Coordinates of C-alpha atoms and ligand atoms in Angstrom, one line a residue:
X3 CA 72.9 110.8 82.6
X4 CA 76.3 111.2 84.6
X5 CA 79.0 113.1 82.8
X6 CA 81.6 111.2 80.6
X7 CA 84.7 111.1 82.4
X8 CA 88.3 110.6 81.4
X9 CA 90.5 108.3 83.8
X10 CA 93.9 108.2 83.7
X11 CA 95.8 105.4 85.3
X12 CA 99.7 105.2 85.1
X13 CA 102.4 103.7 87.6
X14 CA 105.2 101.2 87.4
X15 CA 104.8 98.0 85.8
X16 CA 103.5 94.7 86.9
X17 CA 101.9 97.1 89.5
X18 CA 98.3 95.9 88.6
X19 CA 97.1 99.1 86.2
X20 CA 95.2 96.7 84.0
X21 CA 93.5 94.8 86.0
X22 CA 92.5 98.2 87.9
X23 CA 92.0 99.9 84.8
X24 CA 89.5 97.2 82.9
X25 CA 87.7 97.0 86.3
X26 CA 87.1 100.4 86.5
X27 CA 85.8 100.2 82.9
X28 CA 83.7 97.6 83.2
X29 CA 81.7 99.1 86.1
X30 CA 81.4 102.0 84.6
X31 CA 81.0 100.9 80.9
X32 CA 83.4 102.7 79.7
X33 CA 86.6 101.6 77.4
X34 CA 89.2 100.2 78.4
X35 CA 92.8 100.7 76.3
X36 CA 95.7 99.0 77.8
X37 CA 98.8 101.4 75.9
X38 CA 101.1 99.3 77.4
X39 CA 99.8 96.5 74.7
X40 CA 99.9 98.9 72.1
X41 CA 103.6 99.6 72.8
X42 CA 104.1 95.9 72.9
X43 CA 102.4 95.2 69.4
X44 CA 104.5 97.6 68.4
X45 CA 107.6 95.7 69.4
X46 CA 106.4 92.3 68.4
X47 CA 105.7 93.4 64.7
X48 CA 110.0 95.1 64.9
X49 CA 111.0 91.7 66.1
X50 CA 109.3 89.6 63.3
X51 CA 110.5 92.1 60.7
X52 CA 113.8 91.6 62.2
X53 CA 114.2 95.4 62.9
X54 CA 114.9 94.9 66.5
X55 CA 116.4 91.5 68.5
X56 CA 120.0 90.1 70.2
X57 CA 121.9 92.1 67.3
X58 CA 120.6 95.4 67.6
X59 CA 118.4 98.0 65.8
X60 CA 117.3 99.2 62.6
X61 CA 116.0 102.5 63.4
X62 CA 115.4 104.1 59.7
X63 CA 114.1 100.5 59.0
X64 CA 111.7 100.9 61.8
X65 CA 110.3 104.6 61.5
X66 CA 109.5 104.2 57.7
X67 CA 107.3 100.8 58.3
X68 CA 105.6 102.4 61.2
X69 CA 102.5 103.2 59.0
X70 CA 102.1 99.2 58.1
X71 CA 100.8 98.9 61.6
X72 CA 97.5 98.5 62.8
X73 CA 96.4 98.0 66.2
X74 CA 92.7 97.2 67.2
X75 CA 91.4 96.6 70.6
X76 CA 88.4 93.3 69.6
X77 CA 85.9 92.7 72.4
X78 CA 86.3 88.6 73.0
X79 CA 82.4 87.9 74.8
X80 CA 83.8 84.6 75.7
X81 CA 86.7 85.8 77.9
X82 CA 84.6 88.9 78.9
X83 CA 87.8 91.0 77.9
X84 CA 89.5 93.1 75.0
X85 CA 91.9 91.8 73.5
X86 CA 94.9 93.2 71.2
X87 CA 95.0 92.8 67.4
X88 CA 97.6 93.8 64.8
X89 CA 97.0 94.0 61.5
X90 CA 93.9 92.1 62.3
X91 CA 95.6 89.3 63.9
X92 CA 95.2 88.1 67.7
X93 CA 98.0 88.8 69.5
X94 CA 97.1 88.5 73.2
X95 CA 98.9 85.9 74.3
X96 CA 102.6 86.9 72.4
X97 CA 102.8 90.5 73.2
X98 CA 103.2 89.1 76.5
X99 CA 106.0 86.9 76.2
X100 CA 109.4 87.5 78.5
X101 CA 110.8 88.1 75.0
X102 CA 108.6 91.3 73.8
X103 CA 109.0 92.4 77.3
X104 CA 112.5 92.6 77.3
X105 CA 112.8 94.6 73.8
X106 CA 109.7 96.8 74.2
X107 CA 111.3 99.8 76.7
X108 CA 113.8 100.3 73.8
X109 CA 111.1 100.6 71.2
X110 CA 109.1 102.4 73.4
X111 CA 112.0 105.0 73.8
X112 CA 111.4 106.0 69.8
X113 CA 110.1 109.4 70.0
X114 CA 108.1 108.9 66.6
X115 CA 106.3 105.9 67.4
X116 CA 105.6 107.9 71.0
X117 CA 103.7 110.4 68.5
X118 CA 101.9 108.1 66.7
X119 CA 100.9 106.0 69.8
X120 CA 99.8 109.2 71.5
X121 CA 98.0 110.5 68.6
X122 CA 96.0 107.5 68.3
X123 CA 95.5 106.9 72.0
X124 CA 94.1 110.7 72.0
X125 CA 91.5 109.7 68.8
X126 CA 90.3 106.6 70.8
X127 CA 89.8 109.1 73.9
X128 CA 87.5 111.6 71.9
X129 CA 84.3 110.6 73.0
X130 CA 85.5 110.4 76.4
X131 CA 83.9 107.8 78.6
X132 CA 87.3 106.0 78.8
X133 CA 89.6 104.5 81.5
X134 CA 93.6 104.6 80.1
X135 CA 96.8 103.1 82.1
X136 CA 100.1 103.3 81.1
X137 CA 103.4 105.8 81.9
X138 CA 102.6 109.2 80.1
X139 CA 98.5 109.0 80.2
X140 CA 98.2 111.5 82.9
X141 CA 101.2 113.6 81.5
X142 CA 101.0 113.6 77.7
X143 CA 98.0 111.9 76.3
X144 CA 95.2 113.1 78.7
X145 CA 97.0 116.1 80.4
X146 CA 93.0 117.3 81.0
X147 CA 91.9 113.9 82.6
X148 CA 89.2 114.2 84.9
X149 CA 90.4 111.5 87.2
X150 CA 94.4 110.8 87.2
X151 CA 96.1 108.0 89.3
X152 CA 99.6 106.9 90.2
X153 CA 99.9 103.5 90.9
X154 CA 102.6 102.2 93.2
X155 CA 103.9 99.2 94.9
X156 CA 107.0 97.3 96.5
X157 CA 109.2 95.7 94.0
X158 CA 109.3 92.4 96.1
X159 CA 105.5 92.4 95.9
X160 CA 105.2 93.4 92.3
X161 CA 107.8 90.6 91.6
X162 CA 105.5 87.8 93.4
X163 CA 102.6 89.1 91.4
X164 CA 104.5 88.4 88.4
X165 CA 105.9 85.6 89.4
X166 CA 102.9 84.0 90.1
X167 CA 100.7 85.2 87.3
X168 CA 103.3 82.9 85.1
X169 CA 103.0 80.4 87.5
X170 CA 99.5 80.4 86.6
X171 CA 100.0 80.5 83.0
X172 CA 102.3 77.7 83.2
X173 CA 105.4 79.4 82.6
X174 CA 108.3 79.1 85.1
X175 CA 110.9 81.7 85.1
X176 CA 112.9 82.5 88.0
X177 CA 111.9 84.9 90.9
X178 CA 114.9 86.7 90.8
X179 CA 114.9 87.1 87.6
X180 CA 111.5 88.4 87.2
X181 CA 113.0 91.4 89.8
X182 CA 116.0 92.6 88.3
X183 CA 113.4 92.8 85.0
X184 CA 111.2 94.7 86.6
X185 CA 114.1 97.0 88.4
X186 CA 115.8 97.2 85.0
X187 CA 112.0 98.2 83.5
X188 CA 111.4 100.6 86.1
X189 CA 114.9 102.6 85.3
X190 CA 114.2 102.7 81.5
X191 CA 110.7 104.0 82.2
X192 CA 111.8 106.7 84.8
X193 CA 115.1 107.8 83.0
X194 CA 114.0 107.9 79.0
X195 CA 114.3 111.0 77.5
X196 CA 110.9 111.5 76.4
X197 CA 107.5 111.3 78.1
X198 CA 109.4 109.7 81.1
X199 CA 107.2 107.6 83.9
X200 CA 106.3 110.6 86.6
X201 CA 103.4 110.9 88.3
X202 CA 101.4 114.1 87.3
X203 CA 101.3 117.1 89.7
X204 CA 97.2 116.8 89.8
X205 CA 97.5 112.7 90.3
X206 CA 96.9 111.0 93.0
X207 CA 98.8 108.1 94.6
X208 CA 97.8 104.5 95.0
X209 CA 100.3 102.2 96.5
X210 CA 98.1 98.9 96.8
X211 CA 101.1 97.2 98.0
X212 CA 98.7 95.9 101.1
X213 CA 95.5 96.4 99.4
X214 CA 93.4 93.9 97.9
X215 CA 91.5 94.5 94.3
X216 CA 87.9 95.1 96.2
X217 CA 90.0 97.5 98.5
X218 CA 91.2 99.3 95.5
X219 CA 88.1 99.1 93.8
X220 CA 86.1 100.8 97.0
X221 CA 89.0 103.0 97.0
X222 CA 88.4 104.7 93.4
X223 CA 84.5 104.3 93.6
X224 CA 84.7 106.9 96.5
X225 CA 86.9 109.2 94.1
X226 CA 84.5 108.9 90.7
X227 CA 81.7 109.8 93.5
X228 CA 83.0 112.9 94.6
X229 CA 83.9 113.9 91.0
X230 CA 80.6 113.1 89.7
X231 CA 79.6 115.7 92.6
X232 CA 81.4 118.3 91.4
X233 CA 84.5 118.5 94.1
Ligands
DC311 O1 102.3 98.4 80.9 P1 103.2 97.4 80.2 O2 104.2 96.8 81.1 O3 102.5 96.4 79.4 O4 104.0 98.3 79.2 C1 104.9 97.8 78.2 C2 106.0 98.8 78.0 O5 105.5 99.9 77.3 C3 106.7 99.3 79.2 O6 108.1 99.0 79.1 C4 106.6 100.8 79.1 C5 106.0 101.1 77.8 N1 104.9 102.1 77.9 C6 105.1 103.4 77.7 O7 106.3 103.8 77.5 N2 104.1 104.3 77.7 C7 102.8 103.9 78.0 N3 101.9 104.8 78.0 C8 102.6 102.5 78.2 C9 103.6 101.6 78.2

């Protein structure tokens, strides 16, 4: 039986990190958390309580309610994926939306929800066998990882991605638009004072700005190899 490992996948957003990350998981049989979803279920459940949106933030507000949350990670057999519940509710599809995006580096900035993400990220981790992307997974959460990458990629080609994944979901927003988000996301990430986006010392870089998803997918299944054997 090959050893358990723990795989650490973080980078800049809209860089592809989940859809690495759940392949990964899914060859190996292994879990797959997205934190990135937690953070956003996060946000979505400040902006229905009104806590966070176009006139500010209630901080006290939102640190007290932070035990009313609940996120689970449900396996859906039809769509062959997990998908992200709060407080036993599907929310998939909204944590997704331009409008959680745009609020959910500020929440994500909170230094006790950081804890209490991290905490539960590191419960879900304890029987290893796990593949985790995000910002701080190879920092913070899984300092130990066995595996640790850094995803990169161009912003003009993490832009298109975006663009198009919309495109395919029916939603139209505007190319340029899409950028300066992802610019603006990429600042807040690197520049927040806690658990800011760097790549860990031990982790190593993958910019699959020219690289297809096979070609990634070769890529790490030569790096679990050589783990598995012990260099
Ligand atoms: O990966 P994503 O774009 O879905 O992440 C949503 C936000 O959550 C992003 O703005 C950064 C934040 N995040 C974080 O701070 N730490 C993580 N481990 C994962 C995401």
């Amino acid at each position: 039986m090959d050893k358990k490992l723990i795989i650490a996948i973080d980078g800049y957003s809209s860089c592809g990190k989940s859809t690495f990350a759940r392949l990964i998981a899914k060859e190996l049989k292994y879990i797959f958390i997205d934190s990135g979803a937690m953070y956003r279920a996060v946000t979505l459940f400040y902006m229905r309580r009104k806590y966070i949106g176009s006139t500010g933030l209630n901080l006290s507000a939102i640190i007290s309610e932070l035990n009313d949350i609940h996120i689970d990670f449900v396996f859906n057999p039809d769509l062959d994926v997990y998908e992200t519940f709060l407080n036993s509710e599907n929310v998939e599809k909204e944590i997704r939306s331009m409008e959680v995006t745009a609020y959910v580096s500020r929440i994500s900035q909170i230094f006790e929800i950081r804890s209490r993400m991290v905490e539960l990220q590191r419960q879900i981790g304890i029987s290893k066998g796990i593949v985790m992307d995000g910002r701080d997974i190879g920092t913070v959460v899984f300092p130990d990882a066995d595996i640790k990458i850094f995803m990169t990629a161009s912003v003009d080609i993490r832009a298109r991605r975006r663009h198009d994944e919309l495109k395919n979901k029916g939603i139209n927003v505007d190319f340029e638009e899409i950028k300066r988000t992802i610019i603006a996301r990429d600042i807040a990430d690197e520049n927040r004072d806690i658990s800011p986006l760097r790549r860990a010392d031990d982790a190593i870089i993958l910019d699959n700005s020219r690289m297809t998803v096979d070609e990634q997918m070769v890529w790490i299944n030569a790096i679990i190899e050589k783990k598995r054997n012990g260099s």
